[in-house]
Coordinates of C-alpha atoms and ligand atoms in Angstrom, one line a residue:
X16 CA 135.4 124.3 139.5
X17 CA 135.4 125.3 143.1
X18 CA 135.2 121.4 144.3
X19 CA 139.0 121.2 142.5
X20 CA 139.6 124.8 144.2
X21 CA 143.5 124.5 145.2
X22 CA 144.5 126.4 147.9
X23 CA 146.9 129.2 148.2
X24 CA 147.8 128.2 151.2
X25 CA 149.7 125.2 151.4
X26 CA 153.2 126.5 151.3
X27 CA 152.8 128.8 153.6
X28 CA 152.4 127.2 157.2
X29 CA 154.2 126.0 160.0
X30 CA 156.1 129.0 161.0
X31 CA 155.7 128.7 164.6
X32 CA 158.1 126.7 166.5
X33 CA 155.2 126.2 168.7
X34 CA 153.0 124.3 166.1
X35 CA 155.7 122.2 165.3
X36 CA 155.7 121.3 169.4
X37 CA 152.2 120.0 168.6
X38 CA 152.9 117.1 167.0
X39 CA 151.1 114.2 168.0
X40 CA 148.0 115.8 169.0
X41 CA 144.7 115.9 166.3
X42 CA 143.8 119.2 167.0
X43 CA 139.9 119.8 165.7
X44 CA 140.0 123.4 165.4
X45 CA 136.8 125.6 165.3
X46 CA 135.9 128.2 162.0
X47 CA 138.9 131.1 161.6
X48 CA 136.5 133.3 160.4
X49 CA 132.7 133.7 159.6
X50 CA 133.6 133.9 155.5
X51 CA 134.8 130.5 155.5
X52 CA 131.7 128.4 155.6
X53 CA 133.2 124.8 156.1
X54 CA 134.8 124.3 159.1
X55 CA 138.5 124.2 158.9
X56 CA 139.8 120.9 160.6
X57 CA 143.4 121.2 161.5
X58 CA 145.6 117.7 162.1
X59 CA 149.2 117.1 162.8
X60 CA 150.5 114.0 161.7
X61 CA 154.2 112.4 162.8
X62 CA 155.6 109.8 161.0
X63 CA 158.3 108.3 162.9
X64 CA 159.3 104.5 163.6
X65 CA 157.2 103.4 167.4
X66 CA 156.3 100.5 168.5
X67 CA 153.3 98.5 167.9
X68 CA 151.1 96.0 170.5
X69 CA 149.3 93.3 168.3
X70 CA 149.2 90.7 170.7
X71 CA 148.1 91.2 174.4
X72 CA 150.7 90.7 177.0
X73 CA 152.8 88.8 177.5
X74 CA 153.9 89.3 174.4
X75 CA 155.7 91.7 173.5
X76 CA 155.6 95.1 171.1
X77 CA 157.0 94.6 167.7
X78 CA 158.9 97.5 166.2
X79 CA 156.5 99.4 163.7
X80 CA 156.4 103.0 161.5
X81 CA 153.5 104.8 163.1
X82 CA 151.2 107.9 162.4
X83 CA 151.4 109.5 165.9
X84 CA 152.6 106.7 167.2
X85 CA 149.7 104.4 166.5
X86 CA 149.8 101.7 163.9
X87 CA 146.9 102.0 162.0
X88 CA 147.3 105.6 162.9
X89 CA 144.8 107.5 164.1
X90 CA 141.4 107.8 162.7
X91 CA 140.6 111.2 160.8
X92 CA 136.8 111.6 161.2
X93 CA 135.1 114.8 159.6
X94 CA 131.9 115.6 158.0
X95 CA 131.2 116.1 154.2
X96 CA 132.1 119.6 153.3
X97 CA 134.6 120.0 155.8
X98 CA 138.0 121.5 154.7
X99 CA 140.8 119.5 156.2
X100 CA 144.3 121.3 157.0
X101 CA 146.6 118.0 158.2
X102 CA 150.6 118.9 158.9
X103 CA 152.9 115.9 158.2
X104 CA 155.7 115.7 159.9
X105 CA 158.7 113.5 158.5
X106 CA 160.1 111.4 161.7
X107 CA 161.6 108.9 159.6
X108 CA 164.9 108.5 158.2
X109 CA 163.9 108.2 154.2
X110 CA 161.2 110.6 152.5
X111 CA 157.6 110.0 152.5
X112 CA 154.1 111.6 151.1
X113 CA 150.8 111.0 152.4
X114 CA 148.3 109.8 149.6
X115 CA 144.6 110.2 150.6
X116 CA 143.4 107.1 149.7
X117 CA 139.8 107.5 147.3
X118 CA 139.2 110.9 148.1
X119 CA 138.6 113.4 144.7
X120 CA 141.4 116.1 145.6
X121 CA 143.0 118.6 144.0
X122 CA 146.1 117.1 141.9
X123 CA 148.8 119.1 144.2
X124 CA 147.2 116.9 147.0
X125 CA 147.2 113.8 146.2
X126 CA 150.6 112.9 147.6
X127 CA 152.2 110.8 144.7
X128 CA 156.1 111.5 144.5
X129 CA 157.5 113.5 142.0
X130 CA 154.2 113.5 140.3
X131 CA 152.6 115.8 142.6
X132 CA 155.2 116.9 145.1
X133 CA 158.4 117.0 146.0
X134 CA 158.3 113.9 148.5
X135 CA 158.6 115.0 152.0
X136 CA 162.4 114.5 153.3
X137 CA 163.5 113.5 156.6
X138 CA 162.9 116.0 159.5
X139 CA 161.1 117.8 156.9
X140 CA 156.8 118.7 157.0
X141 CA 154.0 119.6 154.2
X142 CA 150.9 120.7 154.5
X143 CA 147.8 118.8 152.7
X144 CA 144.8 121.2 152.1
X145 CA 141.2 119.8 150.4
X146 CA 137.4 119.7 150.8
X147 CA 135.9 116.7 152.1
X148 CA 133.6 116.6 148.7
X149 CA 132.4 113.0 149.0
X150 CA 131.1 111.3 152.6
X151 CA 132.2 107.4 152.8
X152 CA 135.4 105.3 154.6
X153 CA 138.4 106.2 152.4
X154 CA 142.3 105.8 154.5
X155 CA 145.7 107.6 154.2
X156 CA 149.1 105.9 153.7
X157 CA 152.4 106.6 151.6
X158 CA 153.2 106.9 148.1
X159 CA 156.8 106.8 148.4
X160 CA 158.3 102.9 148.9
X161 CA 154.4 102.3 149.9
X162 CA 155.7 98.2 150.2
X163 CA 157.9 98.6 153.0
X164 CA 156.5 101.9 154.5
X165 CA 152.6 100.4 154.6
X166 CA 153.7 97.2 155.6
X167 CA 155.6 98.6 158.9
X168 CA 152.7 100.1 159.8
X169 CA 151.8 103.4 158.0
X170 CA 148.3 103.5 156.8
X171 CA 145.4 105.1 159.2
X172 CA 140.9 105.7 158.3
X173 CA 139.6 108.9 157.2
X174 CA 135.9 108.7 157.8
X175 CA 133.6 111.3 156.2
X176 CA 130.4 111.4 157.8
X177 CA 127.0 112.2 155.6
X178 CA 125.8 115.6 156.7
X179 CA 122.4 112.7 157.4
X180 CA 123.7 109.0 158.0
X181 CA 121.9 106.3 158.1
X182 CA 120.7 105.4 161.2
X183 CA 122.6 102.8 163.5
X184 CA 123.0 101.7 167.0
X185 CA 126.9 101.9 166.4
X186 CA 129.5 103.1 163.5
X187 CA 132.5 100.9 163.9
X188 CA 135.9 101.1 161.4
X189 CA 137.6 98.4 161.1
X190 CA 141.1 98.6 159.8
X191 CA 142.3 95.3 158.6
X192 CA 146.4 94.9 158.2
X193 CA 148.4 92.1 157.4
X194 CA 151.7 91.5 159.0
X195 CA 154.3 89.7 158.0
X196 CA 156.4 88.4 160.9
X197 CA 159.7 86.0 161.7
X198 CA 159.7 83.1 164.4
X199 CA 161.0 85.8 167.3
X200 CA 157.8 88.4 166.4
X201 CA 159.4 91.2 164.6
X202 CA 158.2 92.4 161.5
X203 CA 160.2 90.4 158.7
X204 CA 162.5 92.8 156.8
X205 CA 162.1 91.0 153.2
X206 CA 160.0 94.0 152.1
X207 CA 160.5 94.1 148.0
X208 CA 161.9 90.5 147.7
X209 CA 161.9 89.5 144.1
X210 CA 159.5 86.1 145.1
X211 CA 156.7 88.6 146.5
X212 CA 156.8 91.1 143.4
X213 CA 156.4 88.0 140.6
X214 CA 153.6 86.5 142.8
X215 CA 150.8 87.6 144.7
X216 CA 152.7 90.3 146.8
X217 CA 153.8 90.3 150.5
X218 CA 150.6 88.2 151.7
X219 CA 151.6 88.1 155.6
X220 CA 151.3 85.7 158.7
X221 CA 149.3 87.9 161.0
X222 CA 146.1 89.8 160.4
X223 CA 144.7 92.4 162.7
X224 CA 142.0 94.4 163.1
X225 CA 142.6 97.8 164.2
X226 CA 146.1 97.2 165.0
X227 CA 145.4 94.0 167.3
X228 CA 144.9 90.4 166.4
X229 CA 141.1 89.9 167.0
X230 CA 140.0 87.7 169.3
X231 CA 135.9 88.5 170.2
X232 CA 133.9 91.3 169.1
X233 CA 131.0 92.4 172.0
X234 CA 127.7 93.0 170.5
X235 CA 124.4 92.5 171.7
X236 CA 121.0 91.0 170.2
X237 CA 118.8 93.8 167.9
X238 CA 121.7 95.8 167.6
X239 CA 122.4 97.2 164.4
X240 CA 125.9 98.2 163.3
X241 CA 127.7 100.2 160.4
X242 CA 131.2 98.5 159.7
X243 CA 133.5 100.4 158.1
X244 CA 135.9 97.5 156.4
X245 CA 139.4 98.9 155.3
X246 CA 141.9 96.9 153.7
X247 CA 145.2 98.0 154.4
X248 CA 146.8 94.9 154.0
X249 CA 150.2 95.7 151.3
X250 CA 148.6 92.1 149.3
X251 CA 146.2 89.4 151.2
X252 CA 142.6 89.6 149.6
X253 CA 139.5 89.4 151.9
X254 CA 137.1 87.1 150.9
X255 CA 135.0 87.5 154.8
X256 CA 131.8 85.3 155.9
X257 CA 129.7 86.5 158.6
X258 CA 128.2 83.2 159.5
X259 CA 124.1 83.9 158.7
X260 CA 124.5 87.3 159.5
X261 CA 123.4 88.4 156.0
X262 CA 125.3 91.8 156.0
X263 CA 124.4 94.7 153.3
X264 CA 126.5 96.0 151.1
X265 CA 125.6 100.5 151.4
X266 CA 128.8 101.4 150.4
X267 CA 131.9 100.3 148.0
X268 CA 135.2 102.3 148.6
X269 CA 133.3 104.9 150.2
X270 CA 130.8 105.3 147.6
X271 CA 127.5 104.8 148.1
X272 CA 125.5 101.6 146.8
X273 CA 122.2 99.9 146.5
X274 CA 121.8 98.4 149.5
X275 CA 122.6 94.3 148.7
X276 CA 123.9 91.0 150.1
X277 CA 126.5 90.6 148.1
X278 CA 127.3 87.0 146.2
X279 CA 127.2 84.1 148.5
X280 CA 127.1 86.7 151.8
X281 CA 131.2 87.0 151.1
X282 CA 132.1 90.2 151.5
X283 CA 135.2 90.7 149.2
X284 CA 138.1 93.1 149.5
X285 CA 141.3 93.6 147.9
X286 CA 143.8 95.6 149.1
X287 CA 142.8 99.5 149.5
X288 CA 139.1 98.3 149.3
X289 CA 136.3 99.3 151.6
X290 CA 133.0 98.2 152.1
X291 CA 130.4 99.6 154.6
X292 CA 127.8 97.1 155.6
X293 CA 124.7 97.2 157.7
X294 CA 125.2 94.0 160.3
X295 CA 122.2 93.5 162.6
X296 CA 122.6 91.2 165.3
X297 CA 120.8 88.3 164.8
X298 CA 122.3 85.9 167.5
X299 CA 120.7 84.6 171.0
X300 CA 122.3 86.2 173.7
X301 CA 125.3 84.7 175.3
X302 CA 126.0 83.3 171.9
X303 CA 129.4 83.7 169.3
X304 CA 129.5 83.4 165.6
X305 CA 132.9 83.5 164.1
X306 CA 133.7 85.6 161.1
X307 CA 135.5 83.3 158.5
X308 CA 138.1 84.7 156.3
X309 CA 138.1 82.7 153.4
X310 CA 139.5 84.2 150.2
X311 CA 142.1 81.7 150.2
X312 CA 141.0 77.9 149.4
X313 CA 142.9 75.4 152.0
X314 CA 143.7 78.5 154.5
X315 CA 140.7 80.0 155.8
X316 CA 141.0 81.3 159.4
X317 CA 138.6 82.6 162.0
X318 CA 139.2 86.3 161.6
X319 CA 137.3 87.1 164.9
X320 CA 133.9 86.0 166.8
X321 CA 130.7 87.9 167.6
X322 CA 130.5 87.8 171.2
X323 CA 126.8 88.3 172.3
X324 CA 126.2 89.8 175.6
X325 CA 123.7 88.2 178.1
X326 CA 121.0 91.7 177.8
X327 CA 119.6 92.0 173.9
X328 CA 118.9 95.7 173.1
X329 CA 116.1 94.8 171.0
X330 CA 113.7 92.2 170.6
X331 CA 114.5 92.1 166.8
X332 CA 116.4 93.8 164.1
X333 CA 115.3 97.1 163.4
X334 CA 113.5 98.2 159.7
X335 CA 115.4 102.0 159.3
X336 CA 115.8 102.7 155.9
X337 CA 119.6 101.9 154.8
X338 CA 120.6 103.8 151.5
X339 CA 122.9 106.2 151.8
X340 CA 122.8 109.7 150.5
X341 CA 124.4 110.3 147.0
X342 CA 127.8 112.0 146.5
X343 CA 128.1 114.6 144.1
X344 CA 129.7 112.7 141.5
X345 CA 129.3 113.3 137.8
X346 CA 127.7 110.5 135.7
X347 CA 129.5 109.0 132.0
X348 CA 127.7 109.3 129.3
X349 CA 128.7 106.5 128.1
X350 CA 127.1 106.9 124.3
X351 CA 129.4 109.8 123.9
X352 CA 132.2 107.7 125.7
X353 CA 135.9 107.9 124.3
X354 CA 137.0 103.9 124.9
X355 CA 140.5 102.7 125.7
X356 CA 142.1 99.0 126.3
X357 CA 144.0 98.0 128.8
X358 CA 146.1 95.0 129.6
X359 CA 147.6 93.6 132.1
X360 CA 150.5 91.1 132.1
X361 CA 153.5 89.8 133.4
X362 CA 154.2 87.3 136.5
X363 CA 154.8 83.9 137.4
X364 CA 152.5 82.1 134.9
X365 CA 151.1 78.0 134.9
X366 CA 151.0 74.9 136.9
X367 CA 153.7 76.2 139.7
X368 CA 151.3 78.7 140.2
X369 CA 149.0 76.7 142.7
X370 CA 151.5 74.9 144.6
X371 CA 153.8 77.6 145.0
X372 CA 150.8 80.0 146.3
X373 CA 150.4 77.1 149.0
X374 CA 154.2 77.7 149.9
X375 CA 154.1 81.5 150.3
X376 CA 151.0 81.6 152.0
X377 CA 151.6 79.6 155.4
X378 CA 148.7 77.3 156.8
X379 CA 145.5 78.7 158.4
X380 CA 145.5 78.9 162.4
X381 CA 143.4 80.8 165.0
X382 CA 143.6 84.0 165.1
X383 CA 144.8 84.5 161.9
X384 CA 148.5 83.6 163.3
X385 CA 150.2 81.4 160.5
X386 CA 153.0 79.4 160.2
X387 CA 156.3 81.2 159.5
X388 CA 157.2 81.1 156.0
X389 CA 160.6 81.4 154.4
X390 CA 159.3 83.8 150.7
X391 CA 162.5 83.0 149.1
X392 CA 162.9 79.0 149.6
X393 CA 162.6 77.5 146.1
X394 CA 165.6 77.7 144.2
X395 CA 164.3 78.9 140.7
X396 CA 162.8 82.1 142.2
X397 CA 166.0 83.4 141.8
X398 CA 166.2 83.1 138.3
X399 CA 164.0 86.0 137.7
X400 CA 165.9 88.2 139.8
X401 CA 165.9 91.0 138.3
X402 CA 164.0 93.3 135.5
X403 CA 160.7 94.6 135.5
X404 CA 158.1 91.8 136.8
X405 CA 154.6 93.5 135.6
X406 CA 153.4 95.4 132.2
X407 CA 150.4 97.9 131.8
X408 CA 149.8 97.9 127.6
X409 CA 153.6 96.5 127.3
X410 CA 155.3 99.5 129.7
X411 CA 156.7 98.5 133.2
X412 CA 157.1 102.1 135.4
X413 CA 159.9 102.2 137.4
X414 CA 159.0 102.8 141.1
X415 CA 161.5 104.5 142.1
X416 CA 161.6 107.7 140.5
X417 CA 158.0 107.5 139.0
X418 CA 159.0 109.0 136.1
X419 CA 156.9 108.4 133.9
X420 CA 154.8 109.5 130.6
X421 CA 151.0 109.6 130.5
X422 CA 149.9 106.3 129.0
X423 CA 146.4 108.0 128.4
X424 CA 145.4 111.6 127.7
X425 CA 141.7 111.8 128.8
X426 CA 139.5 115.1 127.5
X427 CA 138.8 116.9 130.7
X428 CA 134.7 116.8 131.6
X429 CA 134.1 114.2 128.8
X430 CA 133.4 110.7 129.6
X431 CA 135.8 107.6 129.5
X432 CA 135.1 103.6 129.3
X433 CA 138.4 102.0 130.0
X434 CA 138.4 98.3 129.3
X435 CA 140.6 96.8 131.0
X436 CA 142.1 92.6 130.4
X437 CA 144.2 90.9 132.9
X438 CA 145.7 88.2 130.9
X439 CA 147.9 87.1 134.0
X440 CA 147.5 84.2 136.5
X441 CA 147.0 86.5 139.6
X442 CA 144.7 89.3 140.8
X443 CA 144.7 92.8 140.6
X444 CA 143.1 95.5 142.5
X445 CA 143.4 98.5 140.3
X446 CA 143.3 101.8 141.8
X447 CA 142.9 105.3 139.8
X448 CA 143.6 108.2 141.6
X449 CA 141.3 111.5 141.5
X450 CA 138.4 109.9 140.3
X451 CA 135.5 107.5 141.3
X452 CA 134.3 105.0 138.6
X453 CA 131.4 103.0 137.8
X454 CA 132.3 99.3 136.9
X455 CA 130.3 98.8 133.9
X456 CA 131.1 95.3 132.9
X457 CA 133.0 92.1 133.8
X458 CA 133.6 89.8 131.3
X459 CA 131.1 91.1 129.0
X460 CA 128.6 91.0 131.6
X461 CA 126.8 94.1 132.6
X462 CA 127.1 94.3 136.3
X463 CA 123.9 94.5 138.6
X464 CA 124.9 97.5 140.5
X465 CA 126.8 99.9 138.5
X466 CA 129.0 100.0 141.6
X467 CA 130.9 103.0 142.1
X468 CA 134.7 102.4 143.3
X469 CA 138.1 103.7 143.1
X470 CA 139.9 100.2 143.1
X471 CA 138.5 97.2 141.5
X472 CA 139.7 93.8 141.7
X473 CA 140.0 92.2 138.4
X474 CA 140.3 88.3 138.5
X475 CA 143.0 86.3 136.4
X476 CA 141.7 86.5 132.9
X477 CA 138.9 88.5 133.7
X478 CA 138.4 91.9 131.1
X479 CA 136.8 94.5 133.7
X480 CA 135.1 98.1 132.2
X481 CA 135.1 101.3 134.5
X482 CA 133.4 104.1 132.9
X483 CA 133.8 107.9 134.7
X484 CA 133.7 111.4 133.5
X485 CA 137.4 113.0 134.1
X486 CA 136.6 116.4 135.7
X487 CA 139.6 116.6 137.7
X488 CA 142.5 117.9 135.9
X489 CA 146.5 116.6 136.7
X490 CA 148.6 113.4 135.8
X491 CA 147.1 110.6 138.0
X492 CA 148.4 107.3 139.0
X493 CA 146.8 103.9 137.6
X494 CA 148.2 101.3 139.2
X495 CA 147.3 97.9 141.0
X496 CA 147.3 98.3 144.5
X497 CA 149.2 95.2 145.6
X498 CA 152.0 96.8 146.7
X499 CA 155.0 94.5 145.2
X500 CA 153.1 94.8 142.4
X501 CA 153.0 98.5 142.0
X502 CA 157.1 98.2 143.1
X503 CA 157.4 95.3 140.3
X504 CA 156.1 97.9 137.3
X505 CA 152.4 97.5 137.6
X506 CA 151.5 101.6 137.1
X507 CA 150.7 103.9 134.8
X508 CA 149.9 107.6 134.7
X509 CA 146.6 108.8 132.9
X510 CA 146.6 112.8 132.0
X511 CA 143.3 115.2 132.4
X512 CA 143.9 117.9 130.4
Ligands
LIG604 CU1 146.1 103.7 147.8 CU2 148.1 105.0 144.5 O1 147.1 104.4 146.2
LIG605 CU1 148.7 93.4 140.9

């Protein structure tokens, strides 16, 4: 009950004009009193438009939306158990929410539009309140026109460290965004065009990690590092190759996992998925090894290189143990399993599929810079101009207001398989909010580690099963997590009650 505990608090809040002066500043603030035994972590948040550096100088800063001014804004770090307290403030000129990407919070928290609050309106603030119940990588970013307000900029990491992590010479987040840009550098405004939303979503022309385009990573040989991966990208699928570096898989959307190489060392994310790996540093000193993206076939791009320093720190990798601690989660039963299908359709179907992918997507260049790309050339894209572009079991949601009825009602604490069957030409991540799952199957195929996630990417054609007990009460959004997607019809609300 307690780990669902909603506060009383939330409304109450920001009184002082002085708080509201704060803005800006991430203000880690000790216990308030000895009967509250998490620590209370207090953090302002400002969403207003700023400006964004990805490339060094001389070029220039692109207009972006920004979380204190930073795009990816700044990293939220606490440790399992904590409570966190985080003030938005609404900078920009249209309403927002803040969704808390993964994380099991109370319904009333979860930052979904109409569904769960009021949406935040210009100038105005709301105050997110919930436990830090599971440790892992998990991220923050809008609800509210997420396809235009993520792809300015708005998305930031929430780390939750395990009360014991594993041990590592360095824990490193990457953040990996996708930009779309025009010939002069700006950010292209085409947010929401009708080509994007029947395809594969806004995939951009300019990747970054952490806010920058990459160029070299430093590291030095023996040294063994945690990376935090976190797509933010609003569409482009990760498929990423660390050249013989044989990195393993500990965690999946924050969850923890049996410590693997996953298939063929590619380390694959869809958008709003995270993986934590263990990389040890294998290379001589003085040498690079470039991380390949290479989700794409006929477009990979050097994401960024290893750069080995001349000193090693070790002589060899070390042996520390690498699982992670378990998160309380609550495990199906899935003999005593309730079982509902799902299925996914709508898009662009057949053969213009392939060449017209090649046509939104640009060519591959250093640096993950691409050529510029014009996503509405091609005449007949404007046919299907309007109307509803994706179906979850027949129903497209309209984005906008997301009104909608629960396609599912799920018996709180029993367990749930939900099979689900993408009979479209395209993937899909699917994201549930509230709830962890364990993918069961994929095509028919039990899967070899049970994973744990809160978005899974399901392949054209491919039928998927998550299985999860529903313990956390509230309307929550299903939806796929490409963003045009989502905006095109592609969500679905599933009631615990
Ligand atoms: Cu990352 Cu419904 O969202
Ligand atoms: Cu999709």
């Amino acid at each position: 009950m307690s780990r669902f505990y909603s506060p009383a608090l939330t409304r109450r809040a920001f009184l002082t004009s002085a708080a509201a002066g704060a803005v800006g500043a991430m203000l880690p603030v000790s216990r308030q009193s000895p009967a509250i035994a998490a620590a209370v972590r207090e953090i302002q948040l400002r969403v207003a438009p700023g400006r964004a550096r990805l490339l060094p100088e001389p070029s220039s800063e692109i207009s972006a939306w920004c979380y204190n001014g930073t795009a990816p804004g700044p990293e939220i770090r606490v440790r399992q158990g904590d409570r966190l307290r985080v003030e938005v403030e609404n900078g920009l000129a249209e309403e927002t929410t803040v969704h808390w990407h993964g994380v099991r919070v109370p319904h009333t928290m979860d930052g979904v539009p109409h569904l769960t609050q009021k949406p935040i309106g210009a100038g105005e603030r709301f105050v997110y309140e919930f436990d830090a119940v599971d440790a892992g990588t998990f991220w923050y970013h809008p609800h509210q026109r997420s396809f235009e307000q993520a792809g300015r900029g708005l998305y930031g990491p929430l780390i939750i460290e395990e009360r014991e992590p594993v041990r590592v010479d360095r824990d490193v987040t990457w953040v990996l965004g996708d930009w779309r840009l025009t010939k002069s550098g700006a950010v292209s405004e085409d947010f929401g065009n009708m080509h994007d939303i029947h395809h594969n979503g806004r995939v951009g022309n300019t990747v970054t990690i952490n806010g920058r385009v990459p160029d070299t990573f430093a590291v030095r040989k023996g040294e063994r590092i945690r990376l935090r991966l976190i797509n933010a990208a609003n569409a482009r699928i990760f498929s990423l190759d660390v050249a013989g570096h044989g990195p393993v898989v500990i965690a999946l959307d924050g969850q923890p996992v049996t410590p693997h190489m996953p298939d063929g060392g590619r380390v694959v994310l869809g958008p709003a998925m995270r993986a934590d790996l263990i990389v040890d540093m294998t290379g001589e000193p003085g040498s690079r090894v470039s991380i390949i993206d290479r989700f794409y076939e006929g477009l990979e791009y050097r994401l960024v290189d290893l750069a080995y320093g001349d000193t090693p720190l070790r002589g060899r990798a070390p042996d520390w143990p690498m699982a992670l601690p378990t998160n309380p989660l609550p495990e199906p039963d899935l003999k005593n399993a309730s079982r509902n299908e799902i299925v996914f359709n709508g898009g662009m179907m057949g053969e213009i599929v392939a060449q017209d992918m090649g046509e939104s997507m640009g060519q591959g260049a250093p640096g993950g810079m691409m050529r510029d790309m014009n996503p509405m050339m091609g005449g007949m894209m404007r046919m299907m101009n309007s109307g509803p572009a994706w179906f979850i079991n027949g129903v497209a949601a309209d984005e906008a207001s997301h009104d909608m009825k629960p396609m599912l009602t799920l018996r709180r604490n029993k367990s749930h398989v939900i099979a689900m069957t993408n009979v479209t030409a395209w993937h899909h991540p699917i994201h549930l909010h509230g709830h962890s799952f364990r993918v069961i199957s994929r095509n028919g195929q039990p899967t070899r580690h049970r994973e744990w996630q809160d978005t899974v990417l399901v392949s054209p054609r491919e039928k998927v099963e998550i299985a999860f007990v529903a313990d956390n009460p509230g309307d929550w959004m299903f939806h796929c997590h490409v963003l045009e997607h989502q905006a095109g019809g592609m969500m679905a609300v599933f009631r615990v009650a």
